Amino acid sequence: MLARRDRHVALALAGALATAAGCTLSVTGTLPVAEPPPPAEAGVPDASLPSPGDAAEAPDAPPSTGAAVVLAAVGGVDAPTGYAQQTHLVYAVNAQRWWLFTFDDAAPDAIRTRSSVDFVTWQAGPEIPLPHPHGKHGGFLSVAYADVGAVDVVHVAAEFYLGTVDQRHYHARVTLSGAALAYGAFELVSRVGDALMPAAPIGPVALVTPAGGVVDGTGYSPYFGNPATTANMNAYSASTTELGTSWTPGFGPREDVGSVPFTVHTRAFAALGGSDVLAVWESADGEPKPTNLRWARRTNGVWGGGVTALPASATLFGANDWSLARLGDADVHVVRRAGDDYVHRRYDGAAFVDGQVLSKAPASD
């Protein structure tokens, strides 16, 4: 019975990877085709599958013919919804409203927002000023949503490649209320000056834990304090707890999670209960394609397992050809493309174990 749900999660992730566009000039969503649900197995409740960064259960979208819905036109911004492991779209439980956070070619100094109560009609929301012009790529931005004390809270991780000697990671907090929002100023969390840093984004992420901890993941950080060793898997934790009604900016010292031979372009977080966090990132053992993913768990503030690979054969794949979905503290799913196959693994609270066998991946360039 559990296997059935695992397979649904794995197929959903694989389908998202197969249909994800690398570059688009608009942000689109697809309303599902109205059809009866599959027969339920005895003792297995049907549940909607959350996106990697979405902490809220959203209502069903209205029935449709499966037509695409344009959420926003963003001009020449590459990958406006970011990498497969990042979050730009959240559902605010208390406001009962979808919110999109994205870059727009016409607003180089801001994050543009749009919201909708039905996922069909979208309206422009307030702009959030950026400390520097964005890089015209959605991979420089990710958000994390949490319902904290009946307050809709969004934490924003944003990065800026300002040249070969200046790369910066920033954080900001947003609260949502109906069709309005309030935001705080962006705070500089980390900064490096690595001449070898790629100009393309290296996938910042954010997370709000059930205990109210705020955690950012970045590669714009000196691993073990060495300014020449960057683009690894680092984390920064906020110094104060997110209370919903308030949060005080400020982050603690650098957390060295895992080092790699080359550049970590993509990473993801999952909450594991309390303040515990699961981190997954591409192994970066080759450029431009790695052979696997690595993971670590933070328990009581201490990271462990940073050199642990997911159980799988070493098969080259695109650094963005994987994603993660959390169903529970001991039920986190990862799917990656590996050659002509999809590989599914499940975290059971202690380690990653073999998942479902999936159908062949579609042909790619």
XYZ file of C-alpha atoms in Angstrom:
365
model
C 0.000 0.000 0.000
C 2.861 2.331 0.811
C 4.492 1.295 -2.450
C 1.482 2.583 -4.379
C 1.842 6.043 -2.875
C 5.616 5.954 -3.393
C 5.100 5.185 -7.053
C 2.631 8.055 -7.454
C 5.181 10.433 -5.918
C 7.992 9.101 -8.080
C 5.940 9.328 -11.258
C 4.870 12.877 -10.404
C 8.492 13.936 -9.945
C 9.585 12.150 -13.111
C 6.787 13.760 -15.077
C 7.764 17.188 -13.828
C 11.357 16.615 -14.900
C 10.292 15.366 -18.322
C 8.114 18.396 -19.057
C 10.192 21.134 -17.406
C 11.410 23.788 -19.823
C 14.927 25.079 -19.481
C 14.057 28.545 -20.751
C 10.773 30.283 -21.343
C 9.499 33.808 -21.820
C 6.503 33.376 -19.555
C 5.491 31.533 -16.425
C 2.737 29.050 -17.178
C 0.759 26.591 -15.129
C -1.453 23.751 -16.318
C -4.881 23.021 -14.947
C -5.471 19.261 -14.662
C -7.871 17.468 -16.945
C -11.020 16.650 -14.993
C -11.239 12.892 -14.585
C -12.390 10.497 -11.883
C -9.784 9.507 -9.306
C -8.346 5.978 -9.378
C -9.936 3.418 -7.050
C -8.549 3.744 -3.546
C -6.876 0.791 -1.907
C -8.292 -0.274 1.410
C -6.668 1.556 4.275
C -4.755 3.969 2.026
C -6.069 7.548 2.066
C -5.563 9.513 -1.131
C -3.407 12.596 -0.587
C -2.258 15.430 -2.788
C 1.473 15.493 -3.478
C 3.289 18.637 -2.308
C 5.954 20.423 -4.343
C 9.511 20.437 -2.922
C 9.186 23.784 -1.156
C 5.440 24.033 -0.610
C 4.517 23.545 3.030
C 0.787 24.044 2.566
C -1.976 21.880 1.152
C -3.693 23.806 -1.623
C -7.264 23.282 -2.803
C -7.930 21.418 -6.002
C -7.686 23.530 -9.127
C -10.962 23.929 -11.028
C -11.643 21.334 -13.724
C -10.391 22.192 -17.191
C -9.301 20.706 -20.466
C -5.672 20.820 -19.403
C -5.045 24.160 -21.106
C -2.057 26.210 -19.991
C -2.658 29.281 -17.851
C -0.248 32.198 -18.203
C 0.708 33.361 -14.728
C 3.127 36.111 -15.762
C 5.000 37.467 -18.773
C 8.635 37.993 -17.808
C 10.419 39.034 -21.005
C 13.897 37.624 -21.524
C 14.343 35.981 -18.119
C 15.730 32.462 -18.405
C 13.995 29.688 -16.423
C 11.706 32.136 -14.572
C 10.471 29.433 -12.188
C 14.048 28.555 -11.266
C 15.620 25.140 -11.042
C 13.628 21.959 -10.431
C 14.623 21.960 -6.740
C 13.640 25.581 -6.082
C 10.295 27.145 -5.186
C 8.749 30.245 -6.751
C 5.065 29.363 -6.312
C 3.400 28.895 -2.911
C -0.118 28.536 -1.541
C -0.921 30.804 1.406
C -3.228 28.829 3.693
C -4.627 31.736 5.661
C -5.080 34.060 2.690
C -6.359 31.114 0.607
C -4.400 32.465 -2.316
C -1.631 31.358 -4.660
C 1.449 33.595 -4.813
C 4.126 33.667 -7.516
C 7.551 35.259 -6.972
C 9.583 35.839 -10.130
C 12.036 38.046 -11.966
C 10.911 40.185 -14.897
C 13.043 41.690 -17.647
C 11.096 44.941 -17.280
C 11.880 45.225 -13.545
C 15.615 44.491 -13.112
C 15.725 45.827 -9.555
C 12.775 43.950 -8.058
C 11.033 40.653 -7.471
C 7.634 40.819 -9.098
C 4.700 39.061 -7.476
C 1.345 37.849 -8.725
C -1.491 36.151 -6.877
C -4.666 34.207 -7.591
C -7.482 32.629 -5.608
C -8.385 30.122 -8.333
C -5.178 29.615 -10.363
C -7.008 30.999 -13.401
C -7.147 34.763 -12.942
C -3.904 36.359 -11.760
C -3.328 39.883 -10.518
C -0.132 41.834 -10.013
C 1.054 42.234 -6.438
C 3.549 44.617 -4.861
C 7.139 44.558 -6.070
C 9.894 43.633 -3.610
C 13.001 45.821 -4.111
C 16.289 43.991 -4.647
C 19.674 45.178 -3.334
C 21.192 44.681 -6.816
C 19.847 44.040 -10.327
C 18.835 40.416 -10.798
C 20.724 38.159 -13.174
C 17.799 37.545 -15.577
C 17.655 33.898 -14.503
C 15.141 32.359 -12.114
C 17.816 30.115 -10.629
C 19.139 33.052 -8.607
C 15.926 33.050 -6.523
C 14.003 30.646 -4.299
C 11.391 31.062 -1.569
C 10.132 29.023 1.381
C 6.577 29.260 2.748
C 5.321 28.513 6.246
C 2.046 28.921 8.120
C 3.269 30.138 11.504
C 0.646 30.999 14.091
C -1.971 31.615 11.368
C 0.381 34.030 9.592
C 1.467 33.382 5.991
C 5.245 33.821 5.986
C 7.660 33.599 3.053
C 11.443 33.608 3.378
C 13.402 34.593 0.281
C 16.896 33.467 -0.737
C 18.415 35.519 -3.559
C 21.886 35.565 -5.063
C 23.738 38.043 -7.221
C 26.716 37.429 -9.464
C 28.258 40.910 -9.574
C 31.471 39.923 -11.332
C 34.447 37.614 -11.045
C 35.419 39.035 -7.655
C 31.987 39.603 -6.116
C 29.236 37.013 -5.548
C 26.622 37.548 -2.808
C 23.842 35.648 -1.020
C 20.970 37.662 0.512
C 17.886 36.840 2.571
C 14.582 38.652 3.147
C 11.254 37.963 4.850
C 7.763 38.569 3.466
C 4.346 38.244 5.099
C 1.164 37.794 3.066
C -2.305 39.129 3.860
C -5.012 38.672 1.275
C -3.760 40.277 -1.939
C -1.255 42.423 -0.035
C 2.206 41.735 1.301
C 4.773 43.335 3.577
C 8.507 42.844 3.239
C 11.687 43.535 5.120
C 14.996 44.672 3.697
C 17.363 42.148 2.173
C 20.193 41.107 4.489
C 23.645 40.138 3.193
C 24.303 36.626 4.525
C 27.510 35.611 2.727
C 29.884 36.995 0.131
C 32.815 35.570 -1.836
C 35.090 36.710 -4.633
C 35.987 33.599 -6.594
C 37.269 34.287 -10.109
C 36.354 30.708 -11.071
C 32.732 30.998 -9.924
C 30.348 30.392 -12.854
C 28.225 33.347 -13.877
C 25.195 31.048 -14.048
C 23.222 30.627 -10.802
C 24.218 27.870 -8.379
C 20.786 27.285 -6.921
C 20.171 28.987 -3.555
C 17.360 27.514 -1.432
C 15.568 28.382 1.803
C 13.594 26.420 4.392
C 11.436 27.141 7.439
C 11.435 24.191 9.856
C 8.447 23.141 12.007
C 10.290 24.600 15.008
C 10.482 27.996 13.296
C 14.104 27.740 12.253
C 15.095 29.502 9.051
C 17.860 27.904 6.966
C 19.460 28.988 3.676
C 21.537 26.799 1.359
C 24.209 28.335 -0.861
C 27.532 27.863 -2.618
C 28.452 31.534 -2.315
C 30.413 30.730 0.809
C 34.044 29.900 1.722
C 34.096 26.218 2.670
C 35.941 25.801 5.986
C 36.702 29.510 5.752
C 38.961 29.136 2.713
C 38.101 31.976 0.290
C 39.473 29.915 -2.608
C 37.152 26.982 -1.847
C 33.603 27.917 -2.826
C 30.601 26.489 -4.712
C 30.192 23.606 -2.235
C 27.170 22.816 -0.049
C 26.953 25.343 2.776
C 24.112 26.396 5.030
C 23.320 29.386 7.220
C 20.765 29.299 10.040
C 18.902 32.306 11.347
C 19.830 33.410 14.845
C 16.200 33.841 15.906
C 13.011 31.806 15.593
C 10.264 32.646 13.123
C 7.231 33.442 15.301
C 4.798 34.475 12.586
C 4.021 37.729 14.334
C 7.702 38.679 14.242
C 11.171 37.627 13.155
C 14.472 39.381 13.757
C 16.959 39.299 10.853
C 20.398 37.860 11.473
C 22.200 34.620 10.662
C 24.707 32.512 12.527
C 28.088 31.260 11.342
C 28.674 29.279 8.177
C 27.732 25.578 8.322
C 29.974 23.349 6.185
C 27.678 20.578 4.948
C 29.604 18.926 2.126
C 32.492 19.634 -0.243
C 32.719 18.661 -3.921
C 35.431 18.593 -6.604
C 33.693 21.118 -8.861
C 30.534 23.278 -8.532
C 27.230 22.411 -6.844
C 24.717 23.939 -9.247
C 21.584 22.490 -7.597
C 20.557 21.659 -4.034
C 17.395 21.066 -1.985
C 16.194 21.026 1.631
C 13.467 19.029 3.383
C 12.216 19.507 6.938
C 12.461 16.397 9.138
C 10.600 17.550 12.234
C 11.648 19.959 14.956
C 14.817 21.693 13.801
C 16.193 18.728 11.829
C 16.928 19.221 8.128
C 17.727 16.955 5.181
C 19.998 18.426 2.490
C 20.456 16.883 -0.958
C 22.758 18.196 -3.684
C 24.346 17.117 -6.951
C 27.671 15.386 -6.404
C 29.540 17.805 -8.699
C 32.180 15.175 -9.433
C 32.239 16.230 -13.070
C 31.297 19.208 -15.229
C 28.848 19.813 -16.682
C 27.286 16.503 -15.616
C 27.681 14.795 -12.222
C 27.218 11.069 -11.614
C 25.043 11.068 -8.488
C 23.491 13.009 -5.610
C 24.805 13.391 -2.067
C 22.959 14.020 1.162
C 23.394 15.012 4.787
C 21.115 15.312 7.804
C 21.269 18.001 10.452
C 20.268 16.640 13.856
C 20.234 18.949 16.870
C 22.217 21.501 14.902
C 24.976 19.111 13.750
C 25.405 17.995 10.135
C 26.415 14.421 9.335
C 26.792 12.246 6.259
C 28.006 14.934 3.896
C 29.941 12.473 1.748
C 27.119 9.950 1.447
C 25.894 9.197 -2.067
C 22.386 8.020 -2.818
C 22.334 4.291 -3.641
C 22.639 4.201 -7.411
C 25.048 3.420 -10.181
C 27.364 6.220 -11.244
C 25.516 7.491 -14.308
C 25.998 10.916 -15.847
C 22.956 13.180 -15.702
C 22.132 16.859 -16.009
C 22.704 18.754 -12.772
C 19.112 20.016 -12.916
C 17.548 16.671 -13.894
C 16.365 15.736 -10.406
C 13.954 16.915 -7.750
C 12.687 16.161 -4.252
C 9.298 15.824 -2.547
C 8.667 15.503 1.190
C 5.619 13.577 2.400
C 6.732 13.177 6.010
C 9.673 13.333 8.386
C 10.629 9.788 7.393
C 9.234 9.858 3.871
C 11.215 12.010 1.438
C 11.414 11.083 -2.246
C 14.089 11.925 -4.805
C 13.905 11.186 -8.522
C 16.768 11.824 -10.931
C 17.313 11.078 -14.561
C 20.151 8.639 -15.236
C 20.825 8.080 -18.908
C 17.710 6.496 -20.390
C 16.174 5.750 -16.996
C 14.642 7.494 -14.013
C 16.067 6.550 -10.614
C 13.804 6.824 -7.558
C 15.104 6.736 -3.983
C 13.242 7.254 -0.687
C 14.599 8.606 2.603
C 13.129 6.565 5.468
C 14.300 8.733 8.353
C 17.708 7.096 8.627
C 19.016 6.571 5.097
C 18.036 6.526 1.446
C 16.667 3.184 0.272
C 15.714 1.833 -3.135
C 12.453 3.209 -4.477
C 10.134 2.284 -7.313
C 11.187 1.079 -10.753
C 10.091 3.725 -13.246
C 9.540 3.659 -16.984
C 12.197 4.801 -19.405
C 12.871 8.509 -19.673
C 11.905 10.275 -22.913
C 14.658 10.952 -25.402
C 16.616 14.163 -24.839
C 19.090 16.255 -26.781
